[in-house]
Every structure is written in structure tokens, then in C-alpha cells.
């Protein structure tokens, strides 16, 4: 396998994803040992992922950044540096709180379609396609927030994710939509 310090030959694999076709080790190569704890918050990793969704700075920052991106609310003039500054100055703020502070301070006017607002909530297992399907099915944020897992299952492509999505809408992800 590939080690730290290996030289690799990379080719295009499939549409975009690069593929390592050859690795050459030198005497000073060392095996890669994956982290067991999140480098941002120190929580134990499960399947290489931080499970501290509510208070991990990297998780919150990623959700805020995603919400502000062109796939979300498409807020111009707010970069990762701005998000990081708010995280450092307001470490206890929720994702919804951080997002609200940034939008208020930047005097951002959000005129996004419902599907982009749903995407901006960073609901687990909801990408742009599922966000569009949810917007079409429920038509409003209040209707989506009241949807049961059984109602969510009626949306194309959600079936096995319905319980996760319904649970997320009752927590911090729903708070982002309520703001």
C-alpha cells in the first residue's frame, strides 16, 4: 500500500477520480496510521468520521460554509476566513446561530429557492437532488419540518434515509431551517 513518503503514479480513473496505479517506497517511508480522534475537537472517530456533530468546530464550519455556498444560499463575499473568524469568536454558537450572525453582519439578503434553503441546512443524506425533491413534495419549510419518516419515504430516493432525515429535522438541522 501507499505509505507516507511514497512516490506514486496517478492516472485519471473514471470521470474525475484519480487512481494510484503504482507506489514506490523509499527506505524512509513510514506506514500511514489513521487518526482515532478528530483533530478539531478530539472526539473519537467512527468509521474515520467525527460524530460530534453539534459542537465540533470543523463540523459546524463545514455546515455554515456549505450553507453559504453557491449550492446553498449563494452568499457573495463570505469566504472560509470569515466563517473561521466567527467560529473562533463564538465557539458555543450553533450552526444556525453562526449562520444568522454572518448573514446579519454582512447584511446579506437571501433570495434562494426552497431547494437551496433545504440544502443549506446540511441535513445528512440530503444533497442538491434530494433537496429539490423535498422542496417539490412539501412546498414549504413548516410542512417539511412536520413531515414524519413515513411521509419522507414517499419522496423518490429517500426510502432508507427517511429515519435519519426525520431525526435531523428535529435537531440542529431543523433549527437552521427555522431561522
mmCIF file of C-alpha atoms in Angstrom:
data_model
loop_
_atom_site.group_PDB
_atom_site.id
_atom_site.type_symbol
_atom_site.label_atom_id
_atom_site.label_comp_id
_atom_site.label_asym_id
_atom_site.label_seq_id
_atom_site.Cartn_x
_atom_site.Cartn_y
_atom_site.Cartn_z
ATOM 1 C CA UNK A 1 0.000 0.000 0.000
ATOM 2 C CA UNK A 2 0.862 3.663 -0.093
ATOM 3 C CA UNK A 3 2.966 4.944 2.794
ATOM 4 C CA UNK A 4 3.932 8.408 3.966
ATOM 5 C CA UNK A 5 6.797 9.395 1.687
ATOM 6 C CA UNK A 6 5.890 7.025 -1.176
ATOM 7 C CA UNK A 7 6.176 8.275 -4.740
ATOM 8 C CA UNK A 8 3.028 7.490 -6.683
ATOM 9 C CA UNK A 9 1.934 7.350 -10.298
ATOM 10 C CA UNK A 10 -1.585 8.756 -10.632
ATOM 11 C CA UNK A 11 -3.854 8.478 -13.668
ATOM 12 C CA UNK A 12 -7.357 9.681 -14.294
ATOM 13 C CA UNK A 13 -9.775 6.969 -13.163
ATOM 14 C CA UNK A 14 -13.327 7.101 -14.466
ATOM 15 C CA UNK A 15 -14.715 10.589 -14.982
ATOM 16 C CA UNK A 16 -12.693 12.555 -12.465
ATOM 17 C CA UNK A 17 -11.463 10.472 -9.541
ATOM 18 C CA UNK A 18 -7.700 9.895 -9.704
ATOM 19 C CA UNK A 19 -6.369 6.374 -9.376
ATOM 20 C CA UNK A 20 -2.985 5.386 -7.957
ATOM 21 C CA UNK A 21 -1.539 2.774 -10.289
ATOM 22 C CA UNK A 22 1.914 2.424 -8.759
ATOM 23 C CA UNK A 23 3.584 3.261 -5.466
ATOM 24 C CA UNK A 24 7.352 3.253 -4.981
ATOM 25 C CA UNK A 25 8.669 3.221 -1.420
ATOM 26 C CA UNK A 26 11.990 4.620 -0.262
ATOM 27 C CA UNK A 27 13.817 3.479 2.888
ATOM 28 C CA UNK A 28 12.473 6.430 4.895
ATOM 29 C CA UNK A 29 8.778 5.695 4.134
ATOM 30 C CA UNK A 30 6.569 5.034 7.146
ATOM 31 C CA UNK A 31 3.162 3.345 7.271
ATOM 32 C CA UNK A 32 0.134 5.587 7.463
ATOM 33 C CA UNK A 33 -1.709 5.222 10.770
ATOM 34 C CA UNK A 34 -5.204 6.723 10.590
ATOM 35 C CA UNK A 35 -6.311 9.047 13.371
ATOM 36 C CA UNK A 36 -8.580 7.680 16.052
ATOM 37 C CA UNK A 37 -9.718 11.117 17.257
ATOM 38 C CA UNK A 38 -10.952 14.233 15.477
ATOM 39 C CA UNK A 39 -8.127 16.756 15.041
ATOM 40 C CA UNK A 40 -10.595 19.615 15.534
ATOM 41 C CA UNK A 41 -12.483 18.618 18.702
ATOM 42 C CA UNK A 42 -10.757 15.474 19.974
ATOM 43 C CA UNK A 43 -13.875 13.272 19.796
ATOM 44 C CA UNK A 44 -13.425 9.628 18.924
ATOM 45 C CA UNK A 45 -13.837 8.892 15.208
ATOM 46 C CA UNK A 46 -16.324 6.291 13.986
ATOM 47 C CA UNK A 47 -15.563 4.960 10.502
ATOM 48 C CA UNK A 48 -12.990 7.798 10.204
ATOM 49 C CA UNK A 49 -15.691 10.422 10.821
ATOM 50 C CA UNK A 50 -16.232 12.751 13.734
ATOM 51 C CA UNK A 51 -19.560 12.007 15.404
ATOM 52 C CA UNK A 52 -19.594 15.226 17.459
ATOM 53 C CA UNK A 53 -21.989 16.889 15.030
ATOM 54 C CA UNK A 54 -23.304 19.543 17.397
ATOM 55 C CA UNK A 55 -20.129 21.104 18.776
ATOM 56 C CA UNK A 56 -17.147 20.106 16.606
ATOM 57 C CA UNK A 57 -15.785 23.379 15.139
ATOM 58 C CA UNK A 58 -14.847 21.694 11.860
ATOM 59 C CA UNK A 59 -18.321 20.154 11.513
ATOM 60 C CA UNK A 60 -20.086 23.454 12.295
ATOM 61 C CA UNK A 61 -17.762 25.385 9.998
ATOM 62 C CA UNK A 62 -18.346 22.934 7.172
ATOM 63 C CA UNK A 63 -22.108 23.202 7.548
ATOM 64 C CA UNK A 64 -22.005 27.018 7.615
ATOM 65 C CA UNK A 65 -19.650 27.093 4.614
ATOM 66 C CA UNK A 66 -21.915 24.698 2.709
ATOM 67 C CA UNK A 67 -24.975 26.792 3.564
ATOM 68 C CA UNK A 68 -23.316 29.941 2.212
ATOM 69 C CA UNK A 69 -22.008 28.230 -0.954
ATOM 70 C CA UNK A 70 -23.447 28.587 -4.450
ATOM 71 C CA UNK A 71 -25.338 25.305 -3.961
ATOM 72 C CA UNK A 72 -26.929 26.742 -0.817
ATOM 73 C CA UNK A 73 -27.839 30.358 -0.165
ATOM 74 C CA UNK A 74 -25.210 31.660 -2.621
ATOM 75 C CA UNK A 75 -23.983 34.480 -0.371
ATOM 76 C CA UNK A 76 -21.269 36.514 -2.077
ATOM 77 C CA UNK A 77 -18.234 37.922 -0.317
ATOM 78 C CA UNK A 78 -18.089 35.447 2.577
ATOM 79 C CA UNK A 79 -15.088 33.144 2.472
ATOM 80 C CA UNK A 80 -13.719 30.419 4.709
ATOM 81 C CA UNK A 81 -11.723 33.049 6.625
ATOM 82 C CA UNK A 82 -14.949 34.791 7.657
ATOM 83 C CA UNK A 83 -16.543 31.507 8.756
ATOM 84 C CA UNK A 84 -13.408 30.595 10.732
ATOM 85 C CA UNK A 85 -13.358 34.002 12.444
ATOM 86 C CA UNK A 86 -16.977 33.584 13.582
ATOM 87 C CA UNK A 87 -16.197 30.055 14.831
ATOM 88 C CA UNK A 88 -13.248 31.338 16.873
ATOM 89 C CA UNK A 89 -15.183 34.297 18.303
ATOM 90 C CA UNK A 90 -18.385 32.328 19.012
ATOM 91 C CA UNK A 91 -17.322 28.732 19.787
ATOM 92 C CA UNK A 92 -20.540 27.891 21.655
ATOM 93 C CA UNK A 93 -22.866 29.149 18.892
ATOM 94 C CA UNK A 94 -24.931 26.601 16.998
ATOM 95 C CA UNK A 95 -24.747 26.241 13.230
ATOM 96 C CA UNK A 96 -27.990 28.208 12.928
ATOM 97 C CA UNK A 97 -26.631 30.880 15.270
ATOM 98 C CA UNK A 98 -23.403 31.264 13.323
ATOM 99 C CA UNK A 99 -25.250 31.409 10.031
ATOM 100 C CA UNK A 100 -27.637 34.039 11.386
ATOM 101 C CA UNK A 101 -24.775 36.178 12.752
ATOM 102 C CA UNK A 102 -22.860 36.085 9.471
ATOM 103 C CA UNK A 103 -25.912 36.933 7.362
ATOM 104 C CA UNK A 104 -26.918 39.763 9.700
ATOM 105 C CA UNK A 105 -23.416 41.249 9.974
ATOM 106 C CA UNK A 106 -22.849 41.039 6.225
ATOM 107 C CA UNK A 107 -26.320 42.465 5.611
ATOM 108 C CA UNK A 108 -26.903 39.593 3.219
ATOM 109 C CA UNK A 109 -30.264 39.401 1.545
ATOM 110 C CA UNK A 110 -31.172 35.794 0.918
ATOM 111 C CA UNK A 111 -33.407 35.194 -2.058
ATOM 112 C CA UNK A 112 -32.921 31.491 -2.636
ATOM 113 C CA UNK A 113 -35.381 28.893 -3.862
ATOM 114 C CA UNK A 114 -36.697 26.464 -1.241
ATOM 115 C CA UNK A 115 -34.488 23.645 -2.545
ATOM 116 C CA UNK A 116 -31.341 25.703 -1.875
ATOM 117 C CA UNK A 117 -32.545 26.640 1.608
ATOM 118 C CA UNK A 118 -33.114 22.940 2.354
ATOM 119 C CA UNK A 119 -29.640 22.107 1.023
ATOM 120 C CA UNK A 120 -28.191 24.922 3.162
ATOM 121 C CA UNK A 121 -29.404 23.142 6.319
ATOM 122 C CA UNK A 122 -26.753 20.425 5.708
ATOM 123 C CA UNK A 123 -29.185 17.647 6.534
ATOM 124 C CA UNK A 124 -27.373 14.296 6.479
ATOM 125 C CA UNK A 125 -28.003 12.357 3.249
ATOM 126 C CA UNK A 126 -29.634 15.376 1.561
ATOM 127 C CA UNK A 127 -27.735 16.689 -1.435
ATOM 128 C CA UNK A 128 -28.986 19.019 -4.127
ATOM 129 C CA UNK A 129 -31.147 16.374 -5.852
ATOM 130 C CA UNK A 130 -32.875 15.248 -2.662
ATOM 131 C CA UNK A 131 -33.296 18.865 -1.530
ATOM 132 C CA UNK A 132 -35.117 19.594 -4.806
ATOM 133 C CA UNK A 133 -37.335 16.536 -4.354
ATOM 134 C CA UNK A 134 -38.182 17.588 -0.768
ATOM 135 C CA UNK A 135 -38.995 21.132 -1.898
ATOM 136 C CA UNK A 136 -41.279 19.806 -4.617
ATOM 137 C CA UNK A 137 -43.058 17.352 -2.296
ATOM 138 C CA UNK A 138 -43.549 19.575 0.771
ATOM 139 C CA UNK A 139 -43.533 23.088 -0.737
ATOM 140 C CA UNK A 140 -42.617 24.931 2.475
ATOM 141 C CA UNK A 141 -40.273 24.761 5.439
ATOM 142 C CA UNK A 142 -43.089 24.291 8.001
ATOM 143 C CA UNK A 143 -44.519 21.364 6.020
ATOM 144 C CA UNK A 144 -41.073 19.754 5.745
ATOM 145 C CA UNK A 145 -40.371 20.213 9.463
ATOM 146 C CA UNK A 146 -43.658 18.485 10.317
ATOM 147 C CA UNK A 147 -43.052 15.551 7.955
ATOM 148 C CA UNK A 148 -42.815 12.100 9.513
ATOM 149 C CA UNK A 149 -40.329 9.465 8.418
ATOM 150 C CA UNK A 150 -43.195 7.664 6.663
ATOM 151 C CA UNK A 151 -44.072 10.814 4.720
ATOM 152 C CA UNK A 152 -40.408 11.319 3.810
ATOM 153 C CA UNK A 153 -40.252 7.751 2.459
ATOM 154 C CA UNK A 154 -42.731 8.747 -0.252
ATOM 155 C CA UNK A 155 -40.126 11.071 -1.789
ATOM 156 C CA UNK A 156 -38.087 9.498 -4.595
ATOM 157 C CA UNK A 157 -34.621 8.422 -3.474
ATOM 158 C CA UNK A 158 -35.171 8.801 0.273
ATOM 159 C CA UNK A 159 -36.556 5.416 1.355
ATOM 160 C CA UNK A 160 -33.681 4.107 3.539
ATOM 161 C CA UNK A 161 -32.627 7.588 4.686
ATOM 162 C CA UNK A 162 -36.055 8.667 5.966
ATOM 163 C CA UNK A 163 -35.361 7.992 9.662
ATOM 164 C CA UNK A 164 -32.029 9.843 9.570
ATOM 165 C CA UNK A 165 -33.563 12.822 7.768
ATOM 166 C CA UNK A 166 -36.601 12.963 10.080
ATOM 167 C CA UNK A 167 -34.356 12.845 13.154
ATOM 168 C CA UNK A 168 -32.088 15.553 11.752
ATOM 169 C CA UNK A 169 -35.053 17.843 11.110
ATOM 170 C CA UNK A 170 -35.925 17.642 14.824
ATOM 171 C CA UNK A 171 -32.413 18.767 15.825
ATOM 172 C CA UNK A 172 -29.872 21.358 14.762
ATOM 173 C CA UNK A 173 -30.564 20.939 11.040
ATOM 174 C CA UNK A 174 -34.194 21.859 11.651
ATOM 175 C CA UNK A 175 -33.023 24.864 13.685
ATOM 176 C CA UNK A 176 -31.188 26.129 10.599
ATOM 177 C CA UNK A 177 -34.440 25.923 8.636
ATOM 178 C CA UNK A 178 -36.429 27.600 11.407
ATOM 179 C CA UNK A 179 -34.114 30.600 11.477
#
